Amino acid sequence: SASVAFETYKPLLERALEQLSDFQEVVLLADRGFANQEFVRWLKKSPWHWLIRVPCDTAIYGVHKRGFARQVRQLFPAKGEAKLYHNVQVWEAREECNLALASMRGVKEQWGIITDEPPTLQTFWQYGSRFCIEELFLDSKSGVFGLEGSQVRNGTALERLYLVVAIALLFATVTGMAVQR
């Protein structure tokens, strides 16, 4: 995320790339903390498709004829509307991508999503699918399981602790499904 340098999580991406090489299509969905130039450059070299939500202060070039940068917050449409931009540039490095912006009814925050694919309304649905697992991350990190407050800093010990959490989650899920049936 924003607090972890790209070079720190790059080896994990390389390993995932290797592990997922047999899949025909992989789509990476990332939150604002991962919106950075190095990550996008790496993704462009990978076979993966990607959608990354960007912070509101992200500089976007190419949406107006004069070539000035606009911050994403200046480009958001009215409530209930979306704007789709093809071939814009992001940040001062001018990384080329596509941009999808939406101000959805019933959603507190506006979404600005950069992607390698042509943006459509489907882009928002596709990005929104990451929220199915977001609750799991929140529960693991600072919620029920409190991994963030565990003060475990050793990688091996953290993996073991997360394995216990994953088993507990699996047990709770299976039990809940059995009760529901």
PDB file of C-alpha atoms in Angstrom:
ATOM      1  CA  SER A   1       0.000   0.000   0.000  1.00  0.00           C
ATOM      2  CA  ALA A   2       1.044   3.642   0.250  1.00  0.00           C
ATOM      3  CA  SER A   3       3.054   2.861   3.382  1.00  0.00           C
ATOM      4  CA  VAL A   4       4.959   0.013   1.692  1.00  0.00           C
ATOM      5  CA  ALA A   5       7.460   0.710  -1.084  1.00  0.00           C
ATOM      6  CA  PHE A   6       6.813  -0.977  -4.437  1.00  0.00           C
ATOM      7  CA  GLU A   7      10.171  -2.762  -4.272  1.00  0.00           C
ATOM      8  CA  THR A   8       8.986  -4.442  -1.058  1.00  0.00           C
ATOM      9  CA  TYR A   9       5.919  -6.086  -2.601  1.00  0.00           C
ATOM     10  CA  LYS A  10       7.334  -6.553  -6.117  1.00  0.00           C
ATOM     11  CA  PRO A  11       8.683 -10.068  -5.267  1.00  0.00           C
ATOM     12  CA  LEU A  12       5.172 -11.100  -4.221  1.00  0.00           C
ATOM     13  CA  LEU A  13       3.811  -9.839  -7.551  1.00  0.00           C
ATOM     14  CA  GLU A  14       6.516 -11.756  -9.436  1.00  0.00           C
ATOM     15  CA  ARG A  15       5.597 -14.914  -7.541  1.00  0.00           C
ATOM     16  CA  ALA A  16       1.874 -14.392  -8.213  1.00  0.00           C
ATOM     17  CA  LEU A  17       2.645 -13.846 -11.897  1.00  0.00           C
ATOM     18  CA  GLU A  18       4.439 -17.193 -11.970  1.00  0.00           C
ATOM     19  CA  GLN A  19       1.708 -19.017 -10.011  1.00  0.00           C
ATOM     20  CA  LEU A  20      -1.106 -17.639 -12.183  1.00  0.00           C
ATOM     21  CA  SER A  21       0.645 -18.141 -15.525  1.00  0.00           C
ATOM     22  CA  ASP A  22      -1.731 -20.962 -16.550  1.00  0.00           C
ATOM     23  CA  PHE A  23      -4.802 -18.733 -16.294  1.00  0.00           C
ATOM     24  CA  GLN A  24      -5.972 -17.153 -19.530  1.00  0.00           C
ATOM     25  CA  GLU A  25      -7.110 -13.890 -17.988  1.00  0.00           C
ATOM     26  CA  VAL A  26      -6.093 -12.340 -14.691  1.00  0.00           C
ATOM     27  CA  VAL A  27      -7.509  -9.008 -13.553  1.00  0.00           C
ATOM     28  CA  LEU A  28      -5.809  -7.222 -10.680  1.00  0.00           C
ATOM     29  CA  LEU A  29      -8.006  -4.895  -8.597  1.00  0.00           C
ATOM     30  CA  ALA A  30      -6.148  -2.450  -6.362  1.00  0.00           C
ATOM     31  CA  ASP A  31      -7.151   0.312  -3.967  1.00  0.00           C
ATOM     32  CA  ARG A  32      -5.790   3.857  -3.799  1.00  0.00           C
ATOM     33  CA  GLY A  33      -2.803   2.871  -1.674  1.00  0.00           C
ATOM     34  CA  PHE A  34      -1.356   1.026  -4.667  1.00  0.00           C
ATOM     35  CA  ALA A  35      -1.778   3.838  -7.191  1.00  0.00           C
ATOM     36  CA  ASN A  36       1.817   4.606  -8.104  1.00  0.00           C
ATOM     37  CA  GLN A  37       3.942   4.877 -11.239  1.00  0.00           C
ATOM     38  CA  GLU A  38       6.251   1.929 -10.525  1.00  0.00           C
ATOM     39  CA  PHE A  39       3.312  -0.427  -9.987  1.00  0.00           C
ATOM     40  CA  VAL A  40       1.570   0.693 -13.183  1.00  0.00           C
ATOM     41  CA  ARG A  41       4.793   0.300 -15.174  1.00  0.00           C
ATOM     42  CA  TRP A  42       5.177  -3.231 -13.823  1.00  0.00           C
ATOM     43  CA  LEU A  43       1.543  -4.054 -14.654  1.00  0.00           C
ATOM     44  CA  LYS A  44       1.959  -2.787 -18.223  1.00  0.00           C
ATOM     45  CA  LYS A  45       4.747  -5.335 -18.740  1.00  0.00           C
ATOM     46  CA  SER A  46       2.653  -8.151 -17.258  1.00  0.00           C
ATOM     47  CA  PRO A  47      -0.065 -10.078 -19.133  1.00  0.00           C
ATOM     48  CA  TRP A  48      -2.616  -9.034 -16.511  1.00  0.00           C
ATOM     49  CA  HIS A  49      -5.442  -6.567 -16.906  1.00  0.00           C
ATOM     50  CA  TRP A  50      -5.773  -4.088 -14.084  1.00  0.00           C
ATOM     51  CA  LEU A  51      -8.066  -1.576 -12.408  1.00  0.00           C
ATOM     52  CA  ILE A  52      -6.682   0.756  -9.758  1.00  0.00           C
ATOM     53  CA  ARG A  53      -8.685   3.290  -7.816  1.00  0.00           C
ATOM     54  CA  VAL A  54      -6.775   6.568  -7.642  1.00  0.00           C
ATOM     55  CA  PRO A  55      -6.776   9.296  -4.977  1.00  0.00           C
ATOM     56  CA  CYS A  56      -8.716  12.495  -5.725  1.00  0.00           C
ATOM     57  CA  ASP A  57      -5.512  14.544  -5.991  1.00  0.00           C
ATOM     58  CA  THR A  58      -4.038  12.386  -8.775  1.00  0.00           C
ATOM     59  CA  ALA A  59      -2.870  14.490 -11.739  1.00  0.00           C
ATOM     60  CA  ILE A  60      -4.542  13.571 -15.041  1.00  0.00           C
ATOM     61  CA  TYR A  61      -3.368  14.898 -18.405  1.00  0.00           C
ATOM     62  CA  GLY A  62      -5.177  14.703 -21.723  1.00  0.00           C
ATOM     63  CA  VAL A  63      -8.789  15.363 -20.714  1.00  0.00           C
ATOM     64  CA  HIS A  64      -8.724  18.931 -22.024  1.00  0.00           C
ATOM     65  CA  LYS A  65      -7.182  20.220 -25.241  1.00  0.00           C
ATOM     66  CA  ARG A  66      -4.726  22.584 -23.588  1.00  0.00           C
ATOM     67  CA  GLY A  67      -2.783  19.757 -21.954  1.00  0.00           C
ATOM     68  CA  PHE A  68      -3.017  21.087 -18.399  1.00  0.00           C
ATOM     69  CA  ALA A  69      -3.139  18.589 -15.569  1.00  0.00           C
ATOM     70  CA  ARG A  70      -6.439  18.263 -13.745  1.00  0.00           C
ATOM     71  CA  GLN A  71      -6.875  16.587 -10.417  1.00  0.00           C
ATOM     72  CA  VAL A  72      -9.312  13.693 -10.428  1.00  0.00           C
ATOM     73  CA  ARG A  73     -11.565  15.612  -7.988  1.00  0.00           C
ATOM     74  CA  GLN A  74     -12.034  18.309 -10.653  1.00  0.00           C
ATOM     75  CA  LEU A  75     -13.307  15.799 -13.188  1.00  0.00           C
ATOM     76  CA  PHE A  76     -16.005  13.920 -11.273  1.00  0.00           C
ATOM     77  CA  PRO A  77     -19.462  13.975 -12.865  1.00  0.00           C
ATOM     78  CA  ALA A  78     -22.743  14.870 -11.146  1.00  0.00           C
ATOM     79  CA  LYS A  79     -24.394  12.322  -8.812  1.00  0.00           C
ATOM     80  CA  GLY A  80     -25.676   9.302 -10.673  1.00  0.00           C
ATOM     81  CA  GLU A  81     -23.423   9.885 -13.675  1.00  0.00           C
ATOM     82  CA  ALA A  82     -20.183   8.502 -15.057  1.00  0.00           C
ATOM     83  CA  LYS A  83     -17.441   9.842 -17.312  1.00  0.00           C
ATOM     84  CA  LEU A  84     -15.165   7.622 -19.360  1.00  0.00           C
ATOM     85  CA  TYR A  85     -11.841   8.822 -20.771  1.00  0.00           C
ATOM     86  CA  HIS A  86      -9.645   6.962 -23.232  1.00  0.00           C
ATOM     87  CA  ASN A  87      -5.874   7.448 -23.498  1.00  0.00           C
ATOM     88  CA  VAL A  88      -5.196   9.879 -20.697  1.00  0.00           C
ATOM     89  CA  GLN A  89      -1.892  10.270 -18.888  1.00  0.00           C
ATOM     90  CA  VAL A  90      -1.475   9.917 -15.148  1.00  0.00           C
ATOM     91  CA  TRP A  91       1.031  11.697 -12.903  1.00  0.00           C
ATOM     92  CA  GLU A  92       3.901  13.838 -14.138  1.00  0.00           C
ATOM     93  CA  ALA A  93       5.497  10.730 -15.653  1.00  0.00           C
ATOM     94  CA  ARG A  94       2.495  10.679 -18.025  1.00  0.00           C
ATOM     95  CA  GLU A  95       1.765   6.959 -17.744  1.00  0.00           C
ATOM     96  CA  GLU A  96      -0.873   6.265 -20.394  1.00  0.00           C
ATOM     97  CA  CYS A  97      -4.073   4.500 -19.371  1.00  0.00           C
ATOM     98  CA  ASN A  98      -7.857   4.883 -19.414  1.00  0.00           C
ATOM     99  CA  LEU A  99      -9.926   6.587 -16.740  1.00  0.00           C
ATOM    100  CA  ALA A 100     -13.424   5.852 -15.463  1.00  0.00           C
ATOM    101  CA  LEU A 101     -15.087   8.301 -13.073  1.00  0.00           C
ATOM    102  CA  ALA A 102     -18.396   7.890 -11.248  1.00  0.00           C
ATOM    103  CA  SER A 103     -20.480   9.621  -8.601  1.00  0.00           C
ATOM    104  CA  MET A 104     -22.871   6.836  -7.719  1.00  0.00           C
ATOM    105  CA  ARG A 105     -26.067   7.272  -5.775  1.00  0.00           C
ATOM    106  CA  GLY A 106     -25.976   5.491  -2.437  1.00  0.00           C
ATOM    107  CA  VAL A 107     -22.170   5.367  -2.384  1.00  0.00           C
ATOM    108  CA  LYS A 108     -20.391   7.770  -0.058  1.00  0.00           C
ATOM    109  CA  GLU A 109     -17.193   8.224  -2.061  1.00  0.00           C
ATOM    110  CA  GLN A 110     -16.724   8.970  -5.736  1.00  0.00           C
ATOM    111  CA  TRP A 111     -14.674   6.534  -7.765  1.00  0.00           C
ATOM    112  CA  GLY A 112     -11.804   7.335 -10.084  1.00  0.00           C
ATOM    113  CA  ILE A 113     -10.404   4.174 -11.639  1.00  0.00           C
ATOM    114  CA  ILE A 114      -7.459   3.865 -14.013  1.00  0.00           C
ATOM    115  CA  THR A 115      -7.314   0.773 -16.193  1.00  0.00           C
ATOM    116  CA  ASP A 116      -5.541  -0.784 -19.150  1.00  0.00           C
ATOM    117  CA  GLU A 117      -8.857  -1.776 -20.747  1.00  0.00           C
ATOM    118  CA  PRO A 118     -11.299   0.521 -22.541  1.00  0.00           C
ATOM    119  CA  PRO A 119     -13.527   1.971 -19.800  1.00  0.00           C
ATOM    120  CA  THR A 120     -17.246   1.156 -19.768  1.00  0.00           C
ATOM    121  CA  LEU A 121     -19.946   1.104 -17.107  1.00  0.00           C
ATOM    122  CA  GLN A 122     -18.854  -2.511 -16.554  1.00  0.00           C
ATOM    123  CA  THR A 123     -15.554  -1.116 -15.216  1.00  0.00           C
ATOM    124  CA  PHE A 124     -17.314   0.030 -12.028  1.00  0.00           C
ATOM    125  CA  TRP A 125     -19.042  -3.312 -11.518  1.00  0.00           C
ATOM    126  CA  GLN A 126     -15.758  -5.132 -12.066  1.00  0.00           C
ATOM    127  CA  TYR A 127     -13.871  -2.908  -9.620  1.00  0.00           C
ATOM    128  CA  GLY A 128     -16.709  -3.159  -7.098  1.00  0.00           C
ATOM    129  CA  SER A 129     -16.281  -6.924  -6.970  1.00  0.00           C
ATOM    130  CA  ARG A 130     -13.178  -6.402  -4.825  1.00  0.00           C
ATOM    131  CA  PHE A 131     -15.383  -5.275  -1.937  1.00  0.00           C
ATOM    132  CA  CYS A 132     -16.538  -8.862  -1.456  1.00  0.00           C
ATOM    133  CA  ILE A 133     -13.132  -9.574   0.057  1.00  0.00           C
ATOM    134  CA  GLU A 134     -12.569  -6.137   1.590  1.00  0.00           C
ATOM    135  CA  GLU A 135     -14.546  -7.078   4.705  1.00  0.00           C
ATOM    136  CA  LEU A 136     -12.302 -10.114   5.172  1.00  0.00           C
ATOM    137  CA  PHE A 137      -9.221  -7.881   5.063  1.00  0.00           C
ATOM    138  CA  LEU A 138     -10.746  -5.436   7.535  1.00  0.00           C
ATOM    139  CA  ASP A 139     -11.716  -8.246   9.917  1.00  0.00           C
ATOM    140  CA  SER A 140      -8.259  -9.754   9.651  1.00  0.00           C
ATOM    141  CA  LYS A 141      -6.327  -6.519   9.973  1.00  0.00           C
ATOM    142  CA  SER A 142      -8.095  -4.532  12.660  1.00  0.00           C
ATOM    143  CA  GLY A 143     -11.452  -6.157  13.295  1.00  0.00           C
ATOM    144  CA  VAL A 144     -12.309  -9.438  14.945  1.00  0.00           C
ATOM    145  CA  PHE A 145      -8.893 -11.056  14.530  1.00  0.00           C
ATOM    146  CA  GLY A 146      -6.791  -7.947  15.211  1.00  0.00           C
ATOM    147  CA  LEU A 147      -3.692  -8.979  13.256  1.00  0.00           C
ATOM    148  CA  GLU A 148      -2.614  -5.354  12.985  1.00  0.00           C
ATOM    149  CA  GLY A 149      -2.505  -5.031  16.771  1.00  0.00           C
ATOM    150  CA  SER A 150      -0.847  -8.409  17.302  1.00  0.00           C
ATOM    151  CA  GLN A 151       2.618  -6.806  17.304  1.00  0.00           C
ATOM    152  CA  VAL A 152       3.941  -9.851  15.427  1.00  0.00           C
ATOM    153  CA  ARG A 153       6.689  -8.596  13.128  1.00  0.00           C
ATOM    154  CA  ASN A 154       8.367 -11.863  12.166  1.00  0.00           C
ATOM    155  CA  GLY A 155       7.214 -12.993   8.699  1.00  0.00           C
ATOM    156  CA  THR A 156       7.116 -16.700   9.558  1.00  0.00           C
ATOM    157  CA  ALA A 157       5.207 -16.123  12.794  1.00  0.00           C
ATOM    158  CA  LEU A 158       2.770 -13.822  10.978  1.00  0.00           C
ATOM    159  CA  GLU A 159       2.153 -16.507   8.324  1.00  0.00           C
ATOM    160  CA  ARG A 160       1.385 -19.047  11.061  1.00  0.00           C
ATOM    161  CA  LEU A 161      -0.929 -16.645  12.842  1.00  0.00           C
ATOM    162  CA  TYR A 162      -2.736 -15.892   9.592  1.00  0.00           C
ATOM    163  CA  LEU A 163      -3.080 -19.628   8.921  1.00  0.00           C
ATOM    164  CA  VAL A 164      -4.867 -20.000  12.270  1.00  0.00           C
ATOM    165  CA  VAL A 165      -7.109 -17.050  11.384  1.00  0.00           C
ATOM    166  CA  ALA A 166      -7.848 -18.556   7.941  1.00  0.00           C
ATOM    167  CA  ILE A 167      -8.764 -21.920   9.495  1.00  0.00           C
ATOM    168  CA  ALA A 168     -11.035 -20.174  12.021  1.00  0.00           C
ATOM    169  CA  LEU A 169     -12.689 -18.240   9.205  1.00  0.00           C
ATOM    170  CA  LEU A 170     -13.171 -21.380   7.142  1.00  0.00           C
ATOM    171  CA  PHE A 171     -14.689 -23.175  10.146  1.00  0.00           C
ATOM    172  CA  ALA A 172     -17.034 -20.256  10.848  1.00  0.00           C
ATOM    173  CA  THR A 173     -18.089 -20.079   7.197  1.00  0.00           C
ATOM    174  CA  VAL A 174     -18.753 -23.818   6.907  1.00  0.00           C
ATOM    175  CA  THR A 175     -20.642 -23.810  10.203  1.00  0.00           C
ATOM    176  CA  GLY A 176     -22.719 -20.836   9.106  1.00  0.00           C
ATOM    177  CA  MET A 177     -23.551 -22.509   5.802  1.00  0.00           C
ATOM    178  CA  ALA A 178     -24.542 -25.716   7.589  1.00  0.00           C
ATOM    179  CA  VAL A 179     -26.812 -23.817   9.980  1.00  0.00           C
ATOM    180  CA  GLN A 180     -28.365 -21.938   7.080  1.00  0.00           C
ATOM    181  CA  ARG A 181     -29.132 -25.198   5.219  1.00  0.00           C
TER     182      ARG A 181
END
